GROMACS .gro file of C-alpha atoms in nm:
model
  295
    1MET     CA    1   4.364  21.533   3.460
    2SER     CA    2   4.593  21.288   3.640
    3ARG     CA    3   4.934  21.283   3.521
    4ARG     CA    4   4.915  20.912   3.451
    5ASP     CA    5   4.656  21.006   3.192
    6SER     CA    6   4.920  21.100   2.971
    7LEU     CA    7   5.089  20.786   2.961
    8ARG     CA    8   5.037  20.570   2.658
    9LEU     CA    9   5.235  20.239   2.731
   10ASP     CA   10   5.207  19.863   2.654
   11TRP     CA   11   5.265  19.737   3.029
   12ARG     CA   12   5.239  19.376   2.860
   13ARG     CA   13   5.509  19.386   2.610
   14ASP     CA   14   5.718  19.744   2.627
   15ASN     CA   15   6.086  19.711   2.737
   16ILE     CA   16   6.108  19.776   3.097
   17ARG     CA   17   6.374  20.047   3.071
   18PHE     CA   18   6.135  20.228   2.830
   19LEU     CA   19   5.836  20.183   3.070
   20ARG     CA   20   6.059  20.300   3.353
   21ALA     CA   21   6.189  20.649   3.198
   22HIS     CA   22   5.849  20.743   3.069
   23TYR     CA   23   5.672  20.676   3.382
   24GLU     CA   24   5.959  20.868   3.566
   25GLN     CA   25   5.902  21.143   3.341
   26ALA     CA   26   5.516  21.156   3.334
   27CYS     CA   27   5.495  21.086   3.709
   28ARG     CA   28   5.754  21.282   3.890
   29ALA     CA   29   5.621  21.520   4.154
   30PRO     CA   30   5.820  21.804   4.337
   31PRO     CA   31   5.789  21.716   4.727
   32LYS     CA   32   5.594  21.989   4.943
   33GLY     CA   33   5.712  22.103   5.256
   34ALA     CA   34   6.038  22.060   5.437
   35HIS     CA   35   6.230  21.787   5.284
   36GLU     CA   36   6.589  21.649   5.203
   37TRP     CA   37   6.746  21.378   4.992
   38LEU     CA   38   7.001  21.138   5.168
   39SER     CA   39   7.163  20.848   5.084
   40LEU     CA   40   7.209  20.539   5.336
   41ASP     CA   41   7.533  20.354   5.268
   42VAL     CA   42   7.482  19.974   5.325
   43GLY     CA   43   7.802  19.770   5.313
   44GLY     CA   44   7.900  20.008   5.006
   45ARG     CA   45   7.567  19.996   4.849
   46LEU     CA   46   7.376  20.342   4.870
   47ILE     CA   47   6.991  20.345   4.913
   48ARG     CA   48   6.867  20.669   4.822
   49LEU     CA   49   6.595  20.831   5.066
   50LEU     CA   50   6.351  21.122   5.043
   51ILE     CA   51   6.299  21.239   5.380
   52HIS     CA   52   5.991  21.450   5.442
   53ASP     CA   53   6.054  21.649   5.802
   54ALA     CA   54   5.817  21.613   6.093
   55ALA     CA   55   5.589  21.895   6.213
   56ALA     CA   56   5.722  21.896   6.549
   57PRO     CA   57   5.964  21.637   6.710
   58SER     CA   58   5.832  21.307   6.685
   59ASP     CA   59   5.954  20.956   6.853
   60ARG     CA   60   5.799  20.734   6.563
   61ALA     CA   61   5.847  20.768   6.184
   62ILE     CA   62   5.672  20.651   5.888
   63ILE     CA   63   5.875  20.442   5.602
   64TYR     CA   64   5.707  20.463   5.275
   65PHE     CA   65   5.747  20.205   4.969
   66HIS     CA   66   5.612  20.351   4.663
   67GLY     CA   67   5.407  20.156   4.392
   68GLY     CA   68   5.496  20.076   4.020
   69GLY     CA   69   5.465  19.683   3.995
   70TRP     CA   70   5.812  19.667   4.148
   71ILE     CA   71   5.935  19.755   3.814
   72VAL     CA   72   5.913  20.142   3.785
   73GLY     CA   73   5.873  20.420   3.997
   74SER     CA   74   6.074  20.593   4.280
   75PRO     CA   75   6.007  20.819   4.555
   76SER     CA   76   6.011  21.109   4.331
   77THR     CA   77   5.705  20.972   4.147
   78HIS     CA   78   5.517  20.933   4.477
   79ALA     CA   79   5.639  21.240   4.638
   80ASP     CA   80   5.280  21.338   4.619
   81ILE     CA   81   5.145  21.074   4.844
   82THR     CA   82   5.470  21.103   5.085
   83SER     CA   83   5.402  21.482   5.099
   84ALA     CA   84   5.052  21.421   5.169
   85LEU     CA   85   5.116  21.200   5.444
   86ALA     CA   86   5.389  21.414   5.616
   87ALA     CA   87   5.129  21.690   5.623
   88THR     CA   88   4.838  21.503   5.738
   89THR     CA   89   5.000  21.294   5.996
   90GLY     CA   90   5.242  21.547   6.128
   91LEU     CA   91   5.508  21.250   6.128
   92PRO     CA   92   5.857  21.239   5.945
   93VAL     CA   93   5.788  21.020   5.640
   94ILE     CA   94   6.112  20.827   5.486
   95SER     CA   95   6.045  20.706   5.141
   96VAL     CA   96   6.285  20.433   5.008
   97ASP     CA   97   6.437  20.413   4.660
   98TYR     CA   98   6.452  20.033   4.680
   99ARG     CA   99   6.613  19.804   4.395
  100LEU     CA  100   6.372  19.713   4.141
  101ALA     CA  101   6.292  19.415   3.916
  102PRO     CA  102   6.369  19.236   3.687
  103GLU     CA  103   6.743  19.328   3.779
  104PHE     CA  104   6.647  19.242   4.141
  105VAL     CA  105   6.407  19.008   4.299
  106ALA     CA  106   6.139  19.049   4.619
  107GLU     CA  107   6.437  18.952   4.856
  108ASP     CA  108   6.657  19.233   4.765
  109MET     CA  109   6.359  19.488   4.783
  110ILE     CA  110   6.282  19.326   5.149
  111SER     CA  111   6.652  19.348   5.231
  112ASP     CA  112   6.663  19.720   5.121
  113GLY     CA  113   6.362  19.790   5.357
  114LEU     CA  114   6.495  19.602   5.641
  115ALA     CA  115   6.807  19.808   5.630
  116VAL     CA  116   6.628  20.130   5.615
  117LEU     CA  117   6.412  20.001   5.917
  118ARG     CA  118   6.703  19.891   6.127
  119HIS     CA  119   6.903  20.240   6.069
  120PHE     CA  120   6.606  20.470   6.154
  121LEU     CA  121   6.503  20.252   6.445
  122GLY     CA  122   6.830  20.393   6.579
  123ARG     CA  123   6.692  20.749   6.575
  124TYR     CA  124   6.298  20.681   6.641
  125GLU     CA  125   6.161  20.466   6.886
  126SER     CA  126   5.891  20.311   6.631
  127ALA     CA  127   5.810  20.275   6.277
  128ILE     CA  128   5.502  20.244   6.086
  129LEU     CA  129   5.540  20.095   5.736
  130CYS     CA  130   5.327  20.212   5.447
  131GLY     CA  131   5.330  20.157   5.084
  132ASP     CA  132   5.103  20.165   4.782
  133SER     CA  133   5.038  19.901   4.540
  134ALA     CA  134   5.331  19.693   4.498
  135GLY     CA  135   5.471  19.881   4.767
  136GLY     CA  136   5.183  19.801   4.983
  137ALA     CA  137   5.298  19.443   4.965
  138LEU     CA  138   5.665  19.523   5.018
  139ALA     CA  139   5.570  19.683   5.354
  140LEU     CA  140   5.387  19.422   5.456
  141ALA     CA  141   5.674  19.173   5.339
  142VAL     CA  142   5.950  19.404   5.535
  143GLU     CA  143   5.725  19.359   5.846
  144CYS     CA  144   5.710  18.990   5.821
  145ASN     CA  145   6.058  18.951   5.802
  146ALA     CA  146   6.172  19.203   6.051
  147GLY     CA  147   6.291  18.957   6.319
  148GLU     CA  148   6.368  19.133   6.628
  149LEU     CA  149   6.270  19.472   6.475
  150LYS     CA  150   5.921  19.345   6.459
  151GLU     CA  151   5.822  19.474   6.806
  152ASP     CA  152   5.894  19.804   6.710
  153ILE     CA  153   5.678  19.835   6.406
  154ILE     CA  154   5.351  19.974   6.568
  155GLY     CA  155   5.138  19.935   6.221
  156VAL     CA  156   5.157  19.835   5.866
  157ALA     CA  157   4.936  20.021   5.605
  158SER     CA  158   4.861  19.911   5.236
  159PHE     CA  159   4.720  20.132   4.975
  160TYR     CA  160   4.527  19.931   4.707
  161GLY     CA  161   4.795  19.645   4.738
  162CYS     CA  162   4.878  19.348   4.482
  163PHE     CA  163   4.910  19.021   4.664
  164GLY     CA  164   4.884  18.771   4.371
  165LEU     CA  165   4.541  18.667   4.388
  166TRP     CA  166   4.502  18.535   4.048
  167ALA     CA  167   4.148  18.391   4.088
  168ASN     CA  168   4.001  18.726   4.050
  169ALA     CA  169   3.735  18.763   3.811
  170ALA     CA  170   3.764  19.163   3.820
  171LEU     CA  171   4.114  19.141   3.710
  172HIS     CA  172   4.059  18.921   3.446
  173GLN     CA  173   3.784  19.135   3.320
  174ALA     CA  174   4.026  19.453   3.331
  175SER     CA  175   4.081  19.544   2.944
  176ALA     CA  176   4.262  19.866   2.939
  177VAL     CA  177   4.600  19.759   2.885
  178SER     CA  178   4.753  20.126   2.908
  179ASP     CA  179   4.645  20.131   3.261
  180GLY     CA  180   4.864  19.809   3.348
  181LEU     CA  181   4.593  19.633   3.557
  182ASP     CA  182   4.495  19.344   3.329
  183THR     CA  183   4.591  18.986   3.437
  184LEU     CA  184   4.862  18.953   3.178
  185SER     CA  185   5.028  19.292   3.284
  186VAL     CA  186   5.010  19.225   3.657
  187ARG     CA  187   5.138  18.871   3.585
  188ARG     CA  188   5.444  19.034   3.419
  189TYR     CA  189   5.544  19.242   3.738
  190TRP     CA  190   5.480  18.938   3.970
  191GLN     CA  191   5.715  18.717   3.745
  192ALA     CA  192   5.966  18.997   3.724
  193ALA     CA  193   5.977  19.058   4.099
  194ASN     CA  194   5.939  18.676   4.203
  195ARG     CA  195   6.081  18.472   3.935
  196SER     CA  196   5.740  18.260   3.939
  197GLN     CA  197   5.384  18.304   3.906
  198GLY     CA  198   5.334  18.106   4.233
  199LEU     CA  199   5.419  18.190   4.619
  200SER     CA  200   5.643  18.463   4.713
  201PRO     CA  201   5.712  18.677   5.002
  202TYR     CA  202   5.424  18.914   4.863
  203SER     CA  203   5.170  18.655   4.840
  204ILE     CA  204   4.874  18.613   5.087
  205PRO     CA  205   4.997  18.272   5.256
  206ALA     CA  206   5.331  18.443   5.332
  207LEU     CA  207   5.186  18.761   5.475
  208ALA     CA  208   4.884  18.632   5.691
  209HIS     CA  209   5.092  18.564   6.017
  210ALA     CA  210   4.927  18.540   6.330
  211GLN     CA  211   5.209  18.756   6.528
  212GLY     CA  212   5.214  19.123   6.439
  213CYS     CA  213   5.096  19.460   6.458
  214PRO     CA  214   4.758  19.646   6.346
  215VAL     CA  215   4.710  19.634   5.969
  216HIS     CA  216   4.524  19.941   5.785
  217LEU     CA  217   4.416  19.844   5.415
  218LEU     CA  218   4.305  20.127   5.199
  219ILE     CA  219   4.075  19.957   4.916
  220ALA     CA  220   3.950  20.106   4.588
  221GLY     CA  221   3.638  20.001   4.498
  222ARG     CA  222   3.673  20.039   4.128
  223ASP     CA  223   4.013  19.882   4.155
  224PRO     CA  224   4.072  19.529   3.964
  225LEU     CA  225   4.309  19.465   4.266
  226CYS     CA  226   4.047  19.532   4.520
  227ARG     CA  227   3.989  19.150   4.590
  228ASP     CA  228   4.334  19.108   4.677
  229SER     CA  229   4.321  19.354   4.983
  230LEU     CA  230   3.988  19.188   5.079
  231ALA     CA  231   4.130  18.833   5.073
  232LEU     CA  232   4.437  18.923   5.257
  233ALA     CA  233   4.193  19.127   5.526
  234ASN     CA  234   4.009  18.785   5.582
  235ALA     CA  235   4.351  18.581   5.612
  236LEU     CA  236   4.468  18.820   5.876
  237LYS     CA  237   4.172  18.839   6.074
  238GLU     CA  238   4.162  18.453   6.083
  239LYS     CA  239   4.479  18.473   6.221
  240GLY     CA  240   4.365  18.714   6.490
  241ARG     CA  241   4.539  19.013   6.377
  242PRO     CA  242   4.381  19.356   6.409
  243VAL     CA  243   4.293  19.507   6.043
  244THR     CA  244   4.118  19.802   5.961
  245ILE     CA  245   3.954  19.832   5.618
  246ASP     CA  246   3.888  20.199   5.454
  247MET     CA  247   3.672  20.107   5.132
  248GLN     CA  248   3.671  20.410   4.912
  249ALA     CA  249   3.395  20.256   4.697
  250PHE     CA  250   3.389  20.512   4.389
  251ALA     CA  251   3.778  20.521   4.358
  252ASP     CA  252   4.018  20.379   4.115
  253HIS     CA  253   4.379  20.197   4.172
  254SER     CA  254   4.630  20.494   4.218
  255PHE     CA  255   4.329  20.720   4.334
  256LEU     CA  256   4.567  20.910   4.572
  257GLN     CA  257   4.748  21.044   4.286
  258ASP     CA  258   4.424  21.157   4.098
  259PRO     CA  259   4.354  21.543   4.182
  260ARG     CA  260   4.012  21.468   4.034
  261LEU     CA  261   3.902  21.251   4.332
  262HIS     CA  262   3.960  21.496   4.590
  263ARG     CA  263   3.699  21.394   4.813
  264ALA     CA  264   3.805  21.032   4.836
  265ARG     CA  265   4.160  21.134   4.862
  266GLU     CA  266   4.069  21.356   5.172
  267ASN     CA  267   3.888  21.097   5.341
  268ALA     CA  268   4.151  20.843   5.289
  269TYR     CA  269   4.414  21.062   5.437
  270ARG     CA  270   4.190  21.138   5.752
  271GLY     CA  271   4.113  20.768   5.785
  272ILE     CA  272   4.508  20.709   5.764
  273ALA     CA  273   4.594  20.964   6.020
  274ASP     CA  274   4.301  20.854   6.242
  275TRP     CA  275   4.433  20.533   6.246
  276ILE     CA  276   4.797  20.625   6.318
  277CYS     CA  277   4.675  20.841   6.603
  278ALA     CA  278   4.497  20.545   6.733
  279LEU     CA  279   4.788  20.289   6.753
  280ASN     CA  280   4.956  20.237   7.077
  281SER     CA  281   5.246  20.423   7.193
  282ALA     CA  282   5.582  20.257   7.162
  283ARG     CA  283   5.623  19.977   7.406
  284PRO     CA  284   5.801  20.079   7.747
  285GLU     CA  285   5.993  19.784   7.716
  286ALA     CA  286   6.115  19.817   7.390
  287ARG     CA  287   6.219  20.174   7.490
  288HIS     CA  288   6.388  20.071   7.799
  289ARG     CA  289   6.585  19.789   7.634
  290ARG     CA  290   6.717  20.042   7.359
  291ARG     CA  291   6.826  20.286   7.591
  292SER     CA  292   6.984  20.045   7.804
  293SER     CA  293   7.168  19.917   7.518
  294GLY     CA  294   7.256  20.284   7.371
  295ARG     CA  295   7.082  20.177   7.073
   0.00000   0.00000   0.00000
C-alpha cells in the first residue's frame, strides 16, 4: 500500500497548514544511500537541501524540485524519488526545499531554484533539472528564467507535471477529492502559487520557448493531468524543442511513489537514466569560459 493511501484530506477546503503537516507526516521517506543535509545561504535566507552523493566523481548534477501542488511537500516527502534517481543515474541529486504557497508565489520558488542552480554550477560543469507534478512545472520555469546559466542546463525532466490546462475533460471528470486531483483542488493550488487562474510562469505559453535544452516528459496514462504534459509536448515541438515522451499507460499520478507499481516505476527510472546518458556532454565553450573566469 502507498503511504499516500492513508491520507484522508479535503484538498479543496482544509487549512493549508493542516494539509502540510499531515502530508509531511504521512509521506516522509528516509533517504537511501550516501546523503547529507545542507543549508544554502542566499542573502541571509537559508534554503535547505537534501544532497544524494554520486556513485563516482561527476561533472554534472541533477537538481530536483518536489511535488505537492506548490503548497505541501519537502525533500523529505520525496526522498524516495531522489534516492532512486541517484541510484539509477549514478549522478549527485540535489533536492531543493523551495518556498511554498500561499506564503510565497511562483516567482519566489523560481528564485530559490535559480539560486541553487547558480551555486552548484560553480561546482559542476552542467545541470539537469527535474521535478514531479508541481515540481515538474517549477523545473521547466527555472530553465526558462535561467538567463546566462541556461546554456549549462543540458536537460529538463518533468514527471506528470501540472501546467494549467483547464480545458481538460479528464480533470473535470476526476471525482476523488481525497486524491487532490479534481478541478477545484487543482485550481486552489494554482491560485495559491500564482495569485490568479490565468497565465503564470508555470503555464504552457510561458514554458513553450524555442531556445533551450532537450525535455523529457514522464506521463502517467491514468493521471487526470496527463493532458497537461501532452499539450506541453506539442507546444514545445512546434517551437522546435527536442522532446522525449515516456508514457506509462497504466500508471496513476505519483506512481513513482507507489510500491505496488513496481514495473512501471522500474521502466520509468530506466527511461530517465537512458535519456540522461544520451544527453550531450557539457559544451566545451561553456567549460572553457568557466575555467577562464575561475568560476
